[in-house]
mmCIF file of C-alpha atoms and ligand atoms in Angstrom:
data_model
loop_
_atom_site.group_PDB
_atom_site.id
_atom_site.type_symbol
_atom_site.label_atom_id
_atom_site.label_comp_id
_atom_site.label_asym_id
_atom_site.label_seq_id
_atom_site.Cartn_x
_atom_site.Cartn_y
_atom_site.Cartn_z
ATOM 1 C CA MET A 144 66.925 105.860 -124.936
ATOM 2 C CA ASP A 145 69.687 108.438 -124.480
ATOM 3 C CA LYS A 146 73.121 107.520 -125.713
ATOM 4 C CA PRO A 147 75.378 107.030 -122.676
ATOM 5 C CA THR A 148 77.615 110.097 -122.359
ATOM 6 C CA HIS A 149 81.328 109.488 -122.470
ATOM 7 C CA LYS A 150 83.123 110.275 -119.210
ATOM 8 C CA LEU A 151 86.088 112.492 -120.037
ATOM 9 C CA SER A 152 89.384 111.134 -118.713
ATOM 10 C CA LEU A 153 92.434 113.320 -118.081
ATOM 11 C CA LEU A 154 95.962 112.241 -117.175
ATOM 12 C CA PHE A 155 98.541 114.677 -115.755
ATOM 13 C CA ILE A 156 102.222 113.937 -116.267
ATOM 14 C CA CYS A 157 105.481 115.298 -114.863
ATOM 15 C CA LEU A 158 108.974 113.936 -114.435
ATOM 16 C CA GLY A 159 108.656 112.330 -110.995
ATOM 17 C CA ASN A 160 104.888 112.330 -110.210
ATOM 18 C CA ILE A 161 105.658 113.644 -106.731
ATOM 19 C CA CYS A 162 105.423 117.437 -107.188
ATOM 20 C CA ARG A 163 103.580 118.975 -110.156
ATOM 21 C CA SER A 164 101.331 116.239 -111.553
ATOM 22 C CA PRO A 165 99.905 114.967 -108.232
ATOM 23 C CA ALA A 166 99.138 118.632 -107.463
ATOM 24 C CA ALA A 167 97.397 118.993 -110.858
ATOM 25 C CA ASP A 168 95.526 115.751 -110.124
ATOM 26 C CA GLY A 169 94.380 117.020 -106.687
ATOM 27 C CA VAL A 170 93.458 120.517 -107.878
ATOM 28 C CA MET A 171 91.455 119.127 -110.817
ATOM 29 C CA ARG A 172 89.613 116.648 -108.594
ATOM 30 C CA LYS A 173 88.597 119.396 -106.182
ATOM 31 C CA LEU A 174 87.523 121.761 -108.970
ATOM 32 C CA ALA A 175 85.590 119.038 -110.812
ATOM 33 C CA GLU A 176 83.747 118.136 -107.610
ATOM 34 C CA LYS A 177 82.944 121.786 -106.910
ATOM 35 C CA GLU A 178 81.595 122.231 -110.443
ATOM 36 C CA GLY A 179 79.691 118.908 -110.439
ATOM 37 C CA LEU A 180 81.726 117.484 -113.303
ATOM 38 C CA ASP A 181 82.099 113.701 -113.498
ATOM 39 C CA LEU A 182 85.663 113.231 -114.765
ATOM 40 C CA THR A 183 88.277 110.494 -114.521
ATOM 41 C CA ILE A 184 91.475 112.139 -113.269
ATOM 42 C CA ASP A 185 94.864 110.568 -112.643
ATOM 43 C CA SER A 186 98.555 111.433 -112.744
ATOM 44 C CA ALA A 187 101.788 109.620 -113.546
ATOM 45 C CA ALA A 188 105.537 110.043 -113.968
ATOM 46 C CA ILE A 189 107.887 109.939 -116.909
ATOM 47 C CA GLY A 190 110.513 108.311 -114.666
ATOM 48 C CA SER A 191 110.345 105.316 -112.343
ATOM 49 C CA TRP A 192 112.310 106.708 -109.339
ATOM 50 C CA HIS A 193 109.384 107.448 -107.040
ATOM 51 C CA ILE A 194 106.876 104.683 -107.886
ATOM 52 C CA GLY A 195 104.594 104.086 -104.892
ATOM 53 C CA SER A 196 105.595 107.289 -103.101
ATOM 54 C CA LEU A 197 103.301 109.969 -101.742
ATOM 55 C CA PRO A 198 103.899 113.479 -103.136
ATOM 56 C CA ASP A 199 107.005 115.312 -101.923
ATOM 57 C CA SER A 200 106.425 116.602 -98.365
ATOM 58 C CA ARG A 201 107.036 120.182 -99.581
ATOM 59 C CA MET A 202 104.228 119.883 -102.168
ATOM 60 C CA ARG A 203 101.943 118.233 -99.613
ATOM 61 C CA ALA A 204 102.585 121.121 -97.204
ATOM 62 C CA CYS A 205 102.028 123.659 -99.989
ATOM 63 C CA GLY A 206 98.747 121.915 -100.842
ATOM 64 C CA ARG A 207 97.596 121.967 -97.204
ATOM 65 C CA ARG A 208 98.244 125.727 -97.056
ATOM 66 C CA HIS A 209 95.783 126.089 -99.940
ATOM 67 C CA GLY A 210 93.136 123.619 -98.771
ATOM 68 C CA TYR A 211 94.197 120.495 -100.687
ATOM 69 C CA ASP A 212 95.113 116.990 -99.621
ATOM 70 C CA PHE A 213 97.601 115.671 -102.179
ATOM 71 C CA SER A 214 97.793 111.944 -101.476
ATOM 72 C CA HIS A 215 98.298 110.283 -104.864
ATOM 73 C CA ARG A 216 100.763 107.374 -104.993
ATOM 74 C CA ALA A 217 103.286 107.845 -107.797
ATOM 75 C CA ARG A 218 103.187 105.548 -110.803
ATOM 76 C CA GLN A 219 104.931 105.537 -114.164
ATOM 77 C CA VAL A 220 103.103 106.372 -117.397
ATOM 78 C CA SER A 221 102.787 103.509 -119.899
ATOM 79 C CA PRO A 222 101.739 103.222 -123.577
ATOM 80 C CA ALA A 223 98.379 101.794 -122.369
ATOM 81 C CA ASP A 224 97.605 105.168 -120.769
ATOM 82 C CA PHE A 225 97.170 106.596 -124.268
ATOM 83 C CA GLU A 226 94.275 104.164 -124.762
ATOM 84 C CA ARG A 227 92.735 104.649 -121.313
ATOM 85 C CA PHE A 228 92.794 108.472 -121.289
ATOM 86 C CA ASP A 229 91.287 111.064 -123.636
ATOM 87 C CA LEU A 230 93.949 113.699 -122.949
ATOM 88 C CA VAL A 231 97.456 113.567 -121.497
ATOM 89 C CA PHE A 232 98.862 116.836 -120.091
ATOM 90 C CA GLY A 233 102.610 117.415 -119.671
ATOM 91 C CA MET A 234 104.074 120.193 -117.512
ATOM 92 C CA ASP A 235 106.996 121.269 -119.721
ATOM 93 C CA GLU A 236 108.501 120.723 -123.160
ATOM 94 C CA GLN A 237 110.728 117.882 -121.941
ATOM 95 C CA ASN A 238 107.627 116.029 -120.657
ATOM 96 C CA LEU A 239 106.027 116.521 -124.075
ATOM 97 C CA ALA A 240 109.084 115.206 -125.916
ATOM 98 C CA ASP A 241 109.146 112.128 -123.648
ATOM 99 C CA LEU A 242 105.390 111.574 -124.089
ATOM 100 C CA ARG A 243 105.659 111.849 -127.871
ATOM 101 C CA ARG A 244 108.280 109.097 -127.828
ATOM 102 C CA LEU A 245 106.013 106.876 -125.740
ATOM 103 C CA ALA A 246 102.887 107.514 -127.852
ATOM 104 C CA SER A 247 103.196 105.018 -130.675
ATOM 105 C CA THR A 248 100.306 106.061 -132.941
ATOM 106 C CA PRO A 249 99.178 109.381 -134.428
ATOM 107 C CA GLU A 250 95.953 109.019 -132.384
ATOM 108 C CA ALA A 251 97.978 108.702 -129.186
ATOM 109 C CA LYS A 252 100.216 111.654 -130.071
ATOM 110 C CA ALA A 253 97.110 113.770 -130.758
ATOM 111 C CA LYS A 254 96.062 113.380 -127.093
ATOM 112 C CA ILE A 255 99.125 115.180 -125.748
ATOM 113 C CA ARG A 256 98.697 118.711 -124.362
ATOM 114 C CA LEU A 257 100.913 121.267 -122.604
ATOM 115 C CA MET A 258 99.342 122.268 -119.269
ATOM 116 C CA ALA A 259 100.816 125.778 -119.611
ATOM 117 C CA ASP A 260 98.803 126.325 -122.806
ATOM 118 C CA PHE A 261 95.760 126.657 -120.526
ATOM 119 C CA LEU A 262 97.203 129.428 -118.343
ATOM 120 C CA THR A 263 95.153 132.620 -118.402
ATOM 121 C CA ASP A 264 96.538 134.796 -115.590
ATOM 122 C CA HIS A 265 100.245 134.287 -116.385
ATOM 123 C CA PRO A 266 100.919 135.725 -119.820
ATOM 124 C CA GLY A 267 104.206 134.601 -121.369
ATOM 125 C CA GLN A 268 104.602 131.645 -118.962
ATOM 126 C CA ASN A 269 105.070 128.585 -121.199
ATOM 127 C CA SER A 270 105.725 125.799 -118.688
ATOM 128 C CA ILE A 271 104.963 124.697 -115.133
ATOM 129 C CA PRO A 272 108.577 124.746 -113.891
ATOM 130 C CA ASP A 273 109.887 121.862 -111.814
ATOM 131 C CA PRO A 274 110.073 122.992 -108.146
ATOM 132 C CA TYR A 275 111.958 119.858 -106.971
ATOM 133 C CA TYR A 276 115.363 121.569 -106.645
ATOM 134 C CA GLY A 277 113.801 124.860 -105.542
ATOM 135 C CA ASP A 278 112.455 126.377 -102.333
ATOM 136 C CA GLU A 279 109.017 127.065 -100.852
ATOM 137 C CA ALA A 280 108.425 129.962 -103.249
ATOM 138 C CA ASP A 281 108.979 127.618 -106.219
ATOM 139 C CA PHE A 282 106.377 125.184 -104.856
ATOM 140 C CA GLU A 283 103.951 128.065 -104.279
ATOM 141 C CA PHE A 284 104.492 129.306 -107.832
ATOM 142 C CA ALA A 285 103.999 125.814 -109.325
ATOM 143 C CA LEU A 286 100.702 125.432 -107.444
ATOM 144 C CA GLU A 287 99.590 128.940 -108.461
ATOM 145 C CA LEU A 288 100.207 128.046 -112.130
ATOM 146 C CA ILE A 289 98.484 124.672 -111.795
ATOM 147 C CA GLU A 290 95.398 126.318 -110.242
ATOM 148 C CA ASP A 291 95.305 128.878 -113.065
ATOM 149 C CA ALA A 292 95.524 126.241 -115.823
ATOM 150 C CA ALA A 293 93.092 123.890 -114.048
ATOM 151 C CA ARG A 294 90.468 126.665 -113.748
ATOM 152 C CA HIS A 295 90.683 127.253 -117.486
ATOM 153 C CA ILE A 296 90.545 123.528 -118.324
ATOM 154 C CA VAL A 297 87.418 123.101 -116.167
ATOM 155 C CA LYS A 298 85.838 126.198 -117.694
ATOM 156 C CA ARG A 299 86.351 124.825 -121.201
ATOM 157 C CA ILE A 300 84.917 121.444 -120.224
ATOM 158 C CA LYS A 301 81.840 123.162 -118.750
ATOM 159 C CA GLN A 302 81.455 125.188 -121.956
ATOM 160 C CA ARG A 303 81.917 121.961 -123.969
ATOM 161 C CA LYS A 304 84.806 123.537 -125.810
ATOM 162 C CA GLU A 305 87.730 121.653 -127.315
ATOM 163 C CA LEU A 306 90.783 121.091 -125.146
HETATM 164 P P1 LIG B 562 107.983 116.531 -110.505
HETATM 165 O O1 LIG B 562 109.342 116.944 -109.766
HETATM 166 O O2 LIG B 562 108.367 116.105 -111.898
HETATM 167 O O3 LIG B 562 107.175 117.785 -110.492
HETATM 168 O O4 LIG B 562 107.392 115.412 -109.670
HETATM 169 C C1 LIG B 562 110.440 116.079 -109.701
HETATM 170 C C2 LIG B 562 110.481 115.098 -108.744
HETATM 171 C C3 LIG B 562 111.585 114.271 -108.655
HETATM 172 C C4 LIG B 562 112.648 114.435 -109.518
HETATM 173 C C5 LIG B 562 112.598 115.422 -110.490
HETATM 174 C C6 LIG B 562 111.493 116.244 -110.575
HETATM 175 N N1 LIG B 562 113.797 113.627 -109.407
HETATM 176 O O5 LIG B 562 114.769 113.860 -110.131
HETATM 177 O O6 LIG B 562 113.786 112.695 -108.592
#
């Protein structure tokens, strides 16, 4: 009998879980479905301010303009997430520093990734900047970066390459 294949699980993190990470969550879900990949995808916040909230209305509107429905309810990341998920993606260096503090074991720390490391069409861009205090163009740029990184992540999964 075939060994059951492990279902890859990915968690996307940002500061508030109302702008960048629910967008990453929604983009990855749509891409995975399109490519026929069976993945577990979720997102969560570093902070607790927006627990239970839908994504920011500006990110929801930005998503709708590009064919997405971002409807995740915000939650806060916990140490248990490092057991439940194979990989945990932060959006910027501050997210990574916060995640490293939360990850208590070397195994947990080894699951942390920077989403911007998977960008292919934006050379020199080393974070997904927080659009929260910005304008529509900042939300558009964040989504453009997230789509770029997500395409590359999905491509690597399809090619069975390391992430
Ligand atoms: P996010 O954006 O981390 O992309 O969800 C933010 C949302 C809320 C806050 C900061 C960033 N805030 O300070 O409430």
